Amino acid sequence: MAVLQVQLLLVAFLTSTLGAAQYLVQDAALMNYMDRRFLSLEKRLEKCNQDILDYVDEFRDFSKMALSRLAGLNSYKAEVKSEVQNLLTRIERAQRDIDYFGSVTDSNPCIEVHEDLVKQQLLEEAEGKKKLKLMLNASCDHMLAGIKSLKIVKKTGDKHGSWMKDPGKKHTKIYLLNGSVNNVIFEFANIMTFMENNQTVSAHRVTMPFPWEGTGHVIYRGFLFYHRYGSLNEIVKFNMQSRKVADQMLLPGAGRIPAYQLSPHTKIDLAIDEQGLWAIHAEPETGGNIVITKINPITMAVEHTWDTPCSSKDAEAAFMACNTLYVVYNSPSGGTSRIRCVYDVLDAVNTYEIPALHFPRRQGSHSTVHYNPKEKQLFAWGDGSQIIYKLRTQQKV
């Protein structure tokens, strides 16, 4: 009986031991399976991460290529726009020439004009030009004979800039436009206020809707005329009282090359004299020679254009005085400024011969030289200094 109990206990013990061993084998197999699955998942995750990194690199390369293509398209768009603007200005000039020739020639070629009638018309045309010339000379009969002295009014601002005074009868304000690209004007009550040390306290700031380009701006009859930055040849007329843009125009042929070789920041230089508003620029078609245009300041229309023999090479500035262009030359490194080329629009054939007129007691360069017809003197900007030059004039021959 005892033996039987021992056998039963032994059988129970073996059964439990075998069951535990079987469970251990099953657990080991399960763990091995789970390890293999986790390894497989890790490999897949690594491959997924690598694919994502590859996609990111490819997308970056594509983005760079797309941005490069877009930049090229923008550049091409700007070039095409510039060419179209140039073409439009040429078409406008050609249309004006066609209109002019159409107005002075007979539209019907079949009608024979009597020779005496042609002579009479030519005489009347010549007489009209003579009367116009006499009228302009009557109101403006002097020419520049020399530059007497200079006065450095103040030294403020950048190397390039302009300062001016409206030549109107009741205008005493001084305007300072600092830099070759800006949109803020400093307005001073008078010259004494301008000469004070702190310009930001005594000046009134006027913010322009569009920035200017270059230093060839003028203020005339309460309006600021300037070349708009970023445009080829757009001239803006800005009302200084209402602080609004009054008008705009395109100047045919201008804006492609600098008006003066030594002042490459200025493509269009506007000027004022006894006869009103002018624009000075240079064109490749004239071999870089200077072109002057008379502009109606009210309608912003071109009245007439003259191709001058004055070269823009080694020129730094120019101004109009009494229907006459005076071009200021210098050396590229800076030196004594001098006037070497003079062009009278009313006597272009017999241009006045004068010796070179040197600017007194100053070495350097000018970024702006503008004539004030009311005060008969030059407002200049030279290396950050605001200068006034007094003039000596003589009667035109």
Tab-separated table of C-alpha atoms in Angstrom, residues 139-359:
chain	number	residue	atom	x	y	z
A	139	SER	CA	13.123	137.240	-71.257
A	140	CYS	CA	16.455	135.439	-70.989
A	141	ASP	CA	19.419	137.149	-72.630
A	142	HIS	CA	22.383	136.279	-70.409
A	143	MET	CA	25.009	133.547	-70.414
A	144	LEU	CA	27.404	132.239	-67.819
A	145	ALA	CA	30.783	133.988	-67.792
A	146	GLY	CA	32.301	132.611	-64.615
A	147	ILE	CA	31.790	131.159	-61.128
A	148	LYS	CA	32.710	133.834	-58.583
A	149	SER	CA	32.741	132.069	-55.237
A	150	LEU	CA	31.381	129.249	-53.159
A	151	LYS	CA	29.812	128.968	-49.744
A	152	ILE	CA	29.623	125.660	-47.880
A	153	VAL	CA	26.285	126.061	-46.136
A	154	LYS	CA	26.345	122.782	-44.238
A	155	LYS	CA	27.849	119.310	-44.213
A	156	THR	CA	25.280	116.614	-43.563
A	157	GLY	CA	24.045	113.403	-45.114
A	158	ASP	CA	25.580	110.843	-47.439
A	159	LYS	CA	28.081	111.333	-50.247
A	160	HIS	CA	25.211	111.535	-52.743
A	161	GLY	CA	22.132	113.700	-52.415
A	162	SER	CA	20.512	116.965	-53.411
A	163	TRP	CA	19.159	120.073	-51.766
A	164	MET	CA	17.101	122.820	-53.308
A	165	LYS	CA	14.758	125.750	-53.010
A	166	ASP	CA	11.608	126.351	-55.021
A	167	PRO	CA	12.354	129.273	-57.387
A	168	GLY	CA	8.841	130.637	-56.903
A	169	LYS	CA	8.364	134.198	-55.662
A	170	LYS	CA	7.119	133.452	-52.146
A	171	HIS	CA	8.954	130.212	-51.452
A	172	THR	CA	11.602	130.273	-48.700
A	173	LYS	CA	11.638	126.614	-47.693
A	174	ILE	CA	14.739	124.454	-48.115
A	175	TYR	CA	14.390	120.803	-49.078
A	176	LEU	CA	17.023	118.128	-48.448
A	177	LEU	CA	16.874	114.740	-50.187
A	178	ASN	CA	19.587	112.493	-48.780
A	179	GLY	CA	20.958	109.527	-50.726
A	180	SER	CA	20.462	108.260	-54.250
A	181	VAL	CA	17.573	105.965	-53.210
A	182	ASN	CA	15.199	107.155	-50.488
A	183	ASN	CA	11.610	108.233	-49.860
A	184	VAL	CA	11.943	110.767	-47.012
A	185	ILE	CA	12.349	114.517	-47.626
A	186	PHE	CA	13.530	116.935	-44.926
A	187	GLU	CA	11.663	120.238	-45.198
A	188	PHE	CA	13.072	123.340	-43.472
A	189	ALA	CA	11.284	126.631	-42.948
A	190	ASN	CA	14.191	128.704	-44.325
A	191	ILE	CA	17.946	128.698	-44.903
A	192	MET	CA	18.708	129.721	-41.308
A	193	THR	CA	16.738	126.792	-39.930
A	194	PHE	CA	18.545	124.509	-42.335
A	195	MET	CA	21.932	125.715	-41.107
A	196	GLU	CA	21.188	124.654	-37.538
A	197	ASN	CA	23.169	121.672	-36.277
A	198	ASN	CA	20.403	119.158	-35.584
A	199	GLN	CA	18.470	118.608	-38.785
A	200	THR	CA	16.026	116.027	-37.380
A	201	VAL	CA	14.621	118.415	-34.754
A	202	SER	CA	14.072	121.486	-36.924
A	203	ALA	CA	13.012	119.664	-40.105
A	204	HIS	CA	9.609	118.404	-41.120
A	205	ARG	CA	9.711	114.890	-42.572
A	206	VAL	CA	7.754	114.216	-45.758
A	207	THR	CA	7.385	110.543	-46.712
A	208	MET	CA	6.971	109.836	-50.424
A	209	PRO	CA	4.638	107.106	-51.740
A	210	PHE	CA	7.366	105.974	-54.161
A	211	PRO	CA	11.128	106.250	-53.557
A	212	TRP	CA	13.324	108.275	-55.874
A	213	GLU	CA	16.338	107.143	-57.889
A	214	GLY	CA	19.477	109.217	-58.396
A	215	THR	CA	19.870	112.844	-57.363
A	216	GLY	CA	18.242	114.660	-60.282
A	217	HIS	CA	15.106	115.938	-58.552
A	218	VAL	CA	13.725	119.493	-58.620
A	219	ILE	CA	10.975	121.412	-56.840
A	220	TYR	CA	9.065	123.833	-59.044
A	221	ARG	CA	5.857	125.749	-58.295
A	222	GLY	CA	5.103	123.626	-55.245
A	223	PHE	CA	5.662	120.264	-56.948
A	224	LEU	CA	8.525	117.818	-56.634
A	225	PHE	CA	9.564	116.193	-59.927
A	226	TYR	CA	11.680	113.045	-59.627
A	227	HIS	CA	12.699	109.783	-61.311
A	228	ARG	CA	10.824	106.902	-59.685
A	229	TYR	CA	13.054	104.141	-58.293
A	230	GLY	CA	12.681	100.776	-60.021
A	231	SER	CA	11.274	102.252	-63.221
A	232	LEU	CA	13.106	102.748	-66.489
A	233	ASN	CA	12.074	106.334	-67.192
A	234	GLU	CA	9.006	107.244	-65.123
A	235	ILE	CA	8.914	110.828	-63.829
A	236	VAL	CA	6.609	111.518	-60.871
A	237	LYS	CA	4.988	114.888	-60.122
A	238	PHE	CA	4.339	115.122	-56.366
A	239	ASN	CA	2.294	117.875	-54.712
A	240	MET	CA	4.277	119.078	-51.690
A	241	GLN	CA	1.222	120.686	-50.098
A	242	SER	CA	-1.351	117.898	-50.400
A	243	ARG	CA	1.342	115.171	-50.121
A	244	LYS	CA	-0.146	113.305	-53.077
A	245	VAL	CA	1.023	112.231	-56.529
A	246	ALA	CA	-0.376	114.729	-59.026
A	247	ASP	CA	0.789	113.168	-62.297
A	248	GLN	CA	3.272	110.783	-63.928
A	249	MET	CA	4.914	110.465	-67.332
A	250	LEU	CA	7.406	108.328	-69.257
A	251	LEU	CA	10.423	110.082	-70.777
A	252	PRO	CA	11.105	108.458	-74.180
A	253	GLY	CA	14.623	107.083	-74.670
A	254	ALA	CA	15.816	107.816	-71.124
A	255	GLY	CA	16.889	105.556	-68.281
A	256	ARG	CA	18.998	102.988	-70.118
A	257	ILE	CA	22.415	104.502	-69.357
A	258	PRO	CA	23.550	107.067	-66.771
A	259	ALA	CA	23.190	110.725	-67.653
A	260	TYR	CA	26.786	111.256	-66.505
A	261	GLN	CA	29.578	108.687	-66.452
A	262	LEU	CA	30.922	109.880	-63.078
A	263	SER	CA	27.447	109.835	-61.477
A	264	PRO	CA	26.136	106.376	-62.435
A	265	HIS	CA	23.320	106.557	-59.859
A	266	THR	CA	21.530	109.285	-61.861
A	267	LYS	CA	19.800	108.174	-65.060
A	268	ILE	CA	17.514	111.216	-65.431
A	269	ASP	CA	18.559	114.663	-64.208
A	270	LEU	CA	15.739	117.193	-64.028
A	271	ALA	CA	16.506	120.914	-64.195
A	272	ILE	CA	14.832	124.309	-63.833
A	273	ASP	CA	15.718	127.580	-65.540
A	274	GLU	CA	13.960	130.791	-66.565
A	275	GLN	CA	11.922	128.856	-69.166
A	276	GLY	CA	10.670	126.060	-66.907
A	277	LEU	CA	11.230	122.325	-66.566
A	278	TRP	CA	13.879	120.291	-68.427
A	279	ALA	CA	15.138	116.709	-68.390
A	280	ILE	CA	18.760	115.752	-69.055
A	281	HIS	CA	19.780	112.210	-69.953
A	282	ALA	CA	22.010	110.205	-72.321
A	283	GLU	CA	21.149	107.615	-74.956
A	284	PRO	CA	23.151	104.778	-76.547
A	285	GLU	CA	21.916	105.837	-79.995
A	286	THR	CA	23.692	109.201	-79.629
A	287	GLY	CA	26.980	107.561	-78.707
A	288	GLY	CA	26.478	108.448	-75.059
A	289	ASN	CA	26.005	112.134	-75.814
A	290	ILE	CA	23.630	114.123	-73.640
A	291	VAL	CA	20.010	114.677	-74.718
A	292	ILE	CA	17.856	117.483	-73.304
A	293	THR	CA	14.068	117.557	-73.304
A	294	LYS	CA	11.716	120.438	-72.584
A	295	ILE	CA	8.740	119.290	-70.486
A	296	ASN	CA	5.501	121.099	-69.824
A	297	PRO	CA	5.249	121.044	-65.996
A	298	ILE	CA	1.450	121.355	-66.062
A	299	THR	CA	0.507	118.683	-68.608
A	300	MET	CA	3.695	116.580	-68.170
A	301	ALA	CA	4.024	116.403	-71.958
A	302	VAL	CA	7.238	116.519	-73.974
A	303	GLU	CA	7.491	119.805	-75.875
A	304	HIS	CA	10.779	119.271	-77.733
A	305	THR	CA	13.978	117.213	-77.609
A	306	TRP	CA	17.529	118.183	-78.640
A	307	ASP	CA	20.492	115.878	-79.266
A	308	THR	CA	23.574	117.758	-78.066
A	309	PRO	CA	27.251	117.283	-78.951
A	310	CYS	CA	28.131	117.206	-75.214
A	311	SER	CA	29.564	113.855	-74.143
A	312	SER	CA	28.543	112.138	-70.920
A	313	LYS	CA	32.038	110.677	-70.570
A	314	ASP	CA	33.872	112.142	-67.541
A	315	ALA	CA	30.777	114.268	-66.826
A	316	GLU	CA	29.535	114.435	-63.232
A	317	ALA	CA	26.605	116.866	-63.485
A	318	ALA	CA	24.893	119.492	-65.642
A	319	PHE	CA	22.376	122.294	-65.345
A	320	MET	CA	20.192	124.507	-67.530
A	321	ALA	CA	20.347	128.308	-67.383
A	322	CYS	CA	18.651	130.640	-69.834
A	323	ASN	CA	17.886	127.894	-72.435
A	324	THR	CA	21.510	126.757	-72.282
A	325	LEU	CA	22.993	123.468	-71.124
A	326	TYR	CA	26.198	123.614	-69.070
A	327	VAL	CA	27.946	120.260	-68.537
A	328	VAL	CA	30.296	119.833	-65.552
A	329	TYR	CA	33.294	117.515	-66.014
A	330	ASN	CA	35.837	116.069	-63.596
A	331	SER	CA	38.388	113.273	-63.281
A	332	PRO	CA	37.284	109.816	-62.060
A	333	SER	CA	39.364	110.174	-58.886
A	334	GLY	CA	37.968	113.642	-58.143
A	335	GLY	CA	39.616	116.991	-58.738
A	336	THR	CA	38.664	120.449	-59.917
A	337	SER	CA	35.236	120.499	-61.502
A	338	ARG	CA	34.952	122.530	-64.702
A	339	ILE	CA	32.397	123.367	-67.372
A	340	ARG	CA	33.678	122.322	-70.795
A	341	CYS	CA	30.587	121.941	-72.962
A	342	VAL	CA	27.888	124.571	-73.481
A	343	TYR	CA	24.847	124.077	-75.719
A	344	ASP	CA	22.275	126.801	-76.417
A	345	VAL	CA	19.018	125.306	-77.727
A	346	LEU	CA	18.145	128.580	-79.499
A	347	ASP	CA	21.497	128.879	-81.235
A	348	ALA	CA	22.628	125.284	-81.678
A	349	VAL	CA	24.550	126.016	-84.882
A	350	ASN	CA	26.616	128.844	-83.451
A	351	THR	CA	27.149	127.525	-79.945
A	352	TYR	CA	28.822	130.088	-77.724
A	353	GLU	CA	32.545	129.557	-77.380
A	354	ILE	CA	33.754	130.164	-73.842
A	355	PRO	CA	36.891	129.000	-72.024
A	356	ALA	CA	36.611	126.178	-69.490
A	357	LEU	CA	34.922	127.525	-66.363
A	358	HIS	CA	36.494	126.117	-63.193
A	359	PHE	CA	34.702	125.792	-59.883
